[in-house]
Tab-separated table of C-alpha atoms in Angstrom:
chain	number	residue	atom	x	y	z
A	6	ALA	CA	110.008	96.010	75.572
A	7	GLN	CA	108.457	97.999	78.368
A	8	SER	CA	104.734	97.909	78.617
A	9	VAL	CA	101.650	98.235	80.866
A	10	ALA	CA	98.511	96.122	80.420
A	11	GLN	CA	95.071	96.835	81.759
A	12	PRO	CA	93.200	93.727	80.711
A	13	GLU	CA	89.697	95.131	81.367
A	14	ASP	CA	88.179	97.811	79.265
A	15	GLN	CA	85.381	98.289	81.779
A	16	VAL	CA	84.707	97.237	85.399
A	17	ASN	CA	81.278	97.368	86.794
A	18	VAL	CA	80.611	97.362	90.561
A	19	ALA	CA	77.715	98.182	92.914
A	20	GLU	CA	78.109	100.968	95.341
A	21	GLY	CA	79.397	99.804	98.628
A	22	ASN	CA	81.176	96.761	97.158
A	23	PRO	CA	84.938	96.454	96.963
A	24	LEU	CA	86.489	97.273	93.609
A	25	THR	CA	89.619	96.064	91.802
A	26	VAL	CA	91.138	97.551	88.669
A	27	LYS	CA	93.834	95.393	87.230
A	28	CYS	CA	97.277	96.364	85.972
A	29	THR	CA	100.278	94.320	84.933
A	30	TYR	CA	103.592	95.611	83.832
A	31	SER	CA	106.765	94.596	81.965
A	32	VAL	CA	109.983	96.477	82.569
A	33	SER	CA	113.553	95.648	83.130
A	34	GLY	CA	114.880	96.631	86.517
A	35	ASN	CA	112.815	98.151	89.389
A	36	PRO	CA	109.514	99.572	88.291
A	37	TYR	CA	108.169	102.926	89.292
A	38	LEU	CA	104.359	102.553	88.997
A	39	PHE	CA	101.534	105.093	89.060
A	40	TRP	CA	97.733	105.208	89.036
A	41	TYR	CA	95.856	108.140	87.621
A	42	VAL	CA	92.152	108.874	87.325
A	43	GLN	CA	90.446	110.910	84.632
A	44	TYR	CA	86.913	112.298	84.990
A	45	PRO	CA	85.078	113.326	81.824
A	46	ASN	CA	86.583	116.231	79.972
A	47	ARG	CA	89.192	116.670	82.666
A	48	GLY	CA	92.891	116.137	83.040
A	49	LEU	CA	94.530	113.231	84.871
A	50	GLN	CA	94.586	113.230	88.631
A	51	PHE	CA	97.384	111.400	90.491
A	52	LEU	CA	96.089	108.727	92.820
A	53	LEU	CA	99.111	106.931	94.115
A	54	LYS	CA	102.595	105.546	93.290
A	55	TYR	CA	104.871	102.739	94.087
A	56	ILE	CA	108.571	103.505	94.167
A	57	THR	CA	110.040	101.131	96.812
A	58	GLY	CA	109.207	99.770	100.276
A	59	ASP	CA	105.847	98.544	101.420
A	60	ASN	CA	104.000	96.556	98.847
A	61	LEU	CA	100.673	98.113	99.853
A	62	VAL	CA	100.443	101.767	98.862
A	63	LYS	CA	97.726	104.067	100.072
A	64	GLY	CA	96.560	106.960	97.998
A	65	SER	CA	93.933	109.593	97.557
A	66	TYR	CA	90.188	109.170	98.028
A	67	GLY	CA	90.543	105.889	99.898
A	68	PHE	CA	92.269	104.078	97.004
A	69	GLU	CA	95.150	101.606	97.594
A	70	ALA	CA	97.293	99.468	95.301
A	71	GLU	CA	99.222	96.354	95.970
A	72	PHE	CA	102.565	95.853	94.216
A	73	ASN	CA	103.333	92.187	93.498
A	74	LYS	CA	106.727	91.608	92.023
A	75	SER	CA	106.307	87.855	91.303
A	76	GLN	CA	103.160	88.512	89.365
A	77	THR	CA	104.383	91.838	87.951
A	78	SER	CA	101.055	93.398	89.013
A	79	PHE	CA	99.869	96.694	90.470
A	80	HIS	CA	96.129	96.361	91.043
A	81	LEU	CA	94.182	99.289	92.247
A	82	LYS	CA	91.679	98.601	95.032
A	83	LYS	CA	89.071	100.308	97.224
A	84	PRO	CA	87.150	98.575	100.051
A	85	SER	CA	83.873	100.278	99.331
A	86	ALA	CA	83.042	101.874	95.942
A	87	LEU	CA	81.193	105.210	95.581
A	88	VAL	CA	79.172	106.239	92.581
A	89	SER	CA	81.521	109.250	92.349
A	90	ASP	CA	84.449	106.928	91.703
A	91	SER	CA	83.055	106.215	88.207
A	92	ALA	CA	85.815	107.448	85.829
A	93	LEU	CA	88.588	106.330	83.565
A	94	TYR	CA	91.563	104.819	85.339
A	95	PHE	CA	95.171	104.677	83.938
A	96	CYS	CA	98.034	102.647	85.214
A	97	ALA	CA	101.488	103.818	84.170
A	98	VAL	CA	105.098	102.868	84.564
A	99	ARG	CA	108.113	105.120	84.244
A	100	ASP	CA	110.210	104.370	81.225
A	101	VAL	CA	113.614	103.068	82.519
A	102	TRP	CA	115.533	104.683	79.627
A	103	TYR	CA	113.761	108.033	79.130
A	104	THR	CA	112.893	108.703	82.748
A	105	ASP	CA	110.654	111.622	81.933
A	106	LYS	CA	108.263	109.356	80.039
A	107	LEU	CA	105.371	107.526	81.463
A	108	ILE	CA	104.157	104.455	79.638
A	109	PHE	CA	100.342	104.315	80.087
A	110	GLY	CA	98.097	101.462	79.963
A	111	THR	CA	94.933	101.670	77.730
A	112	GLY	CA	92.730	102.588	80.601
A	113	THR	CA	89.868	100.959	82.427
A	114	ARG	CA	86.478	102.546	82.697
A	115	LEU	CA	85.054	102.045	86.167
A	116	GLN	CA	81.251	102.246	86.435
A	117	VAL	CA	79.849	102.172	89.963
A	118	PHE	CA	76.031	101.581	90.111
A	119	PRO	CA	73.829	102.888	92.895
B	4	ASP	CA	99.051	126.763	94.534
B	5	THR	CA	99.082	123.045	93.523
B	6	GLU	CA	97.494	123.231	90.089
B	7	VAL	CA	98.341	123.494	86.443
B	8	THR	CA	96.189	125.829	84.463
B	9	GLN	CA	95.601	125.716	80.708
B	10	THR	CA	94.052	128.192	78.317
B	11	PRO	CA	91.854	128.235	76.348
B	12	LYS	CA	89.544	125.377	77.457
B	13	HIS	CA	88.209	124.984	73.993
B	14	LEU	CA	89.687	126.009	70.631
B	15	VAL	CA	88.221	125.636	67.156
B	16	MET	CA	90.582	126.509	64.237
B	17	GLY	CA	90.835	126.135	60.509
B	18	MET	CA	93.673	124.364	58.828
B	19	THR	CA	95.283	127.649	57.825
B	20	ASN	CA	95.094	129.325	61.187
B	21	LYS	CA	97.856	129.911	63.736
B	22	LYS	CA	96.978	129.626	67.366
B	23	SER	CA	98.752	128.914	70.714
B	24	LEU	CA	97.948	126.844	73.696
B	25	LYS	CA	99.137	128.075	77.141
B	26	CYS	CA	100.067	126.307	80.296
B	27	GLU	CA	101.132	127.715	83.655
B	28	GLN	CA	102.191	126.254	86.968
B	29	HIS	CA	103.456	127.924	90.139
B	30	MET	CA	104.600	124.881	92.014
B	31	GLY	CA	108.280	125.500	91.306
B	32	HIS	CA	108.276	122.439	89.107
B	33	ARG	CA	111.307	122.173	86.648
B	34	ALA	CA	109.901	119.699	84.249
B	35	MET	CA	106.892	120.436	81.975
B	36	TYR	CA	105.137	118.245	79.359
B	37	TRP	CA	102.778	118.369	76.491
B	38	TYR	CA	100.532	115.396	75.830
B	39	LYS	CA	97.888	114.603	73.135
B	40	GLN	CA	94.888	112.518	74.137
B	41	LYS	CA	92.335	111.021	71.735
B	42	ALA	CA	88.979	110.002	73.032
B	43	LYS	CA	89.067	106.896	75.321
B	44	LYS	CA	92.767	106.522	74.702
B	45	PRO	CA	95.795	107.125	77.034
B	46	PRO	CA	97.745	110.365	76.784
B	47	GLU	CA	100.607	110.334	74.180
B	48	LEU	CA	103.639	112.210	75.158
B	49	MET	CA	104.639	114.986	72.761
B	50	PHE	CA	107.367	117.143	74.365
B	51	VAL	CA	109.290	117.409	77.647
B	52	TYR	CA	110.955	120.569	78.847
B	53	SER	CA	113.464	120.341	81.711
B	54	TYR	CA	114.903	123.496	83.191
B	55	GLU	CA	113.392	125.395	80.269
B	56	LYS	CA	115.204	123.349	77.733
B	57	LEU	CA	113.591	120.886	75.325
B	58	SER	CA	114.704	117.405	76.385
B	59	ILE	CA	112.296	115.045	74.556
B	60	ASN	CA	110.538	115.514	71.260
B	61	GLU	CA	108.530	112.451	70.455
B	62	SER	CA	108.885	112.921	66.695
B	63	VAL	CA	106.114	115.400	66.641
B	64	PRO	CA	105.286	117.071	63.285
B	65	SER	CA	106.699	120.545	62.868
B	66	ARG	CA	103.199	122.057	62.756
B	67	PHE	CA	103.381	121.725	66.488
B	68	SER	CA	106.052	123.988	67.996
B	69	PRO	CA	106.620	124.143	71.791
B	70	GLU	CA	108.094	127.020	73.668
B	71	CYS	CA	109.083	127.517	77.249
B	72	PRO	CA	109.451	131.247	78.009
B	73	ASN	CA	110.259	130.677	81.697
B	74	SER	CA	110.072	128.002	84.312
B	75	SER	CA	106.321	128.602	84.983
B	76	LEU	CA	105.032	128.801	81.392
B	77	LEU	CA	104.822	126.403	78.511
B	78	ASN	CA	103.278	127.211	75.205
B	79	LEU	CA	102.322	125.105	72.188
B	80	HIS	CA	102.194	126.990	68.917
B	81	LEU	CA	99.914	125.442	66.224
B	82	HIS	CA	100.103	126.111	62.498
B	83	ALA	CA	98.578	124.390	59.481
B	84	LEU	CA	96.975	121.614	61.580
B	85	GLN	CA	95.075	118.754	60.117
B	86	PRO	CA	91.590	117.469	61.185
B	87	GLU	CA	93.211	114.399	62.641
B	88	ASP	CA	94.976	116.714	65.171
B	89	SER	CA	91.712	117.287	66.950
B	90	ALA	CA	92.189	116.009	70.451
B	91	LEU	CA	92.529	116.993	74.092
B	92	TYR	CA	95.878	118.569	74.680
B	93	LEU	CA	97.146	118.188	78.242
B	94	CYS	CA	99.911	119.971	79.967
B	95	ALA	CA	101.648	118.410	82.990
B	96	SER	CA	104.575	119.344	85.349
B	97	SER	CA	106.658	117.524	87.770
B	98	GLN	CA	109.273	118.482	90.419
B	99	GLU	CA	112.337	117.283	88.518
B	100	GLN	CA	113.347	115.660	85.396
B	101	GLY	CA	114.204	111.984	85.565
B	102	SER	CA	112.821	111.457	88.952
B	103	TYR	CA	110.075	109.344	90.436
B	104	ASN	CA	107.863	112.278	91.208
B	105	GLU	CA	104.365	112.226	89.959
B	106	GLN	CA	103.166	114.473	87.191
B	107	PHE	CA	100.437	117.049	87.826
B	108	PHE	CA	98.065	117.512	84.854
B	109	GLY	CA	96.116	120.537	83.830
B	110	PRO	CA	92.440	120.200	82.689
B	111	GLY	CA	93.381	120.288	79.062
B	112	THR	CA	92.471	122.257	75.880
B	113	ARG	CA	89.861	120.564	73.657
B	114	LEU	CA	91.109	121.312	70.131
B	115	THR	CA	88.932	121.030	67.036
B	116	VAL	CA	90.478	121.422	63.595
B	117	LEU	CA	88.023	122.022	60.776
């Protein structure tokens, strides 16, 4: 079965420190992976995606993610966190059978403290 | 124009009411989506339209009725809803069906069913 796991409900980090939000996936074949961010009472905003090629993907607002095929992971990272990065983060993988569908993880709340 | 707009932002309705949610995009995207999101949960796919035709219905109850009048508009007609249908309803669009393109989300309509 296809799935995405975000093992941490919440991640706390001090402003200026590096942050990592974890994501692992399980799909057959090549995964198409996405990260989205959701601020309170807002829709989801696309951050970045991995389709093929370089394992390190750079996205919006200074975020990047590293695709690791052997560990089936796609962790989101940022070298220096900002208080304004505090939000809910979703990892998603495209369904291999119904390619319009995104399979979302349960989300990780990132809290950046001043 | 790189945004998806949704109206209304908030909607309160009784169980016997009929109302509609509206979504619009002017990015030339050919795939449009309706999602339902409960608090602190990932979005759940409801419907997908591709080239103005319904391509995915995720076994959604018939009290939700989607409509795609043209390539820029997507409606969700609501009738005889239940209190458990209260949620944030998100619309999204993407360039093509079945591709690896990211989805662009609107800000959502916060629906409360009394």
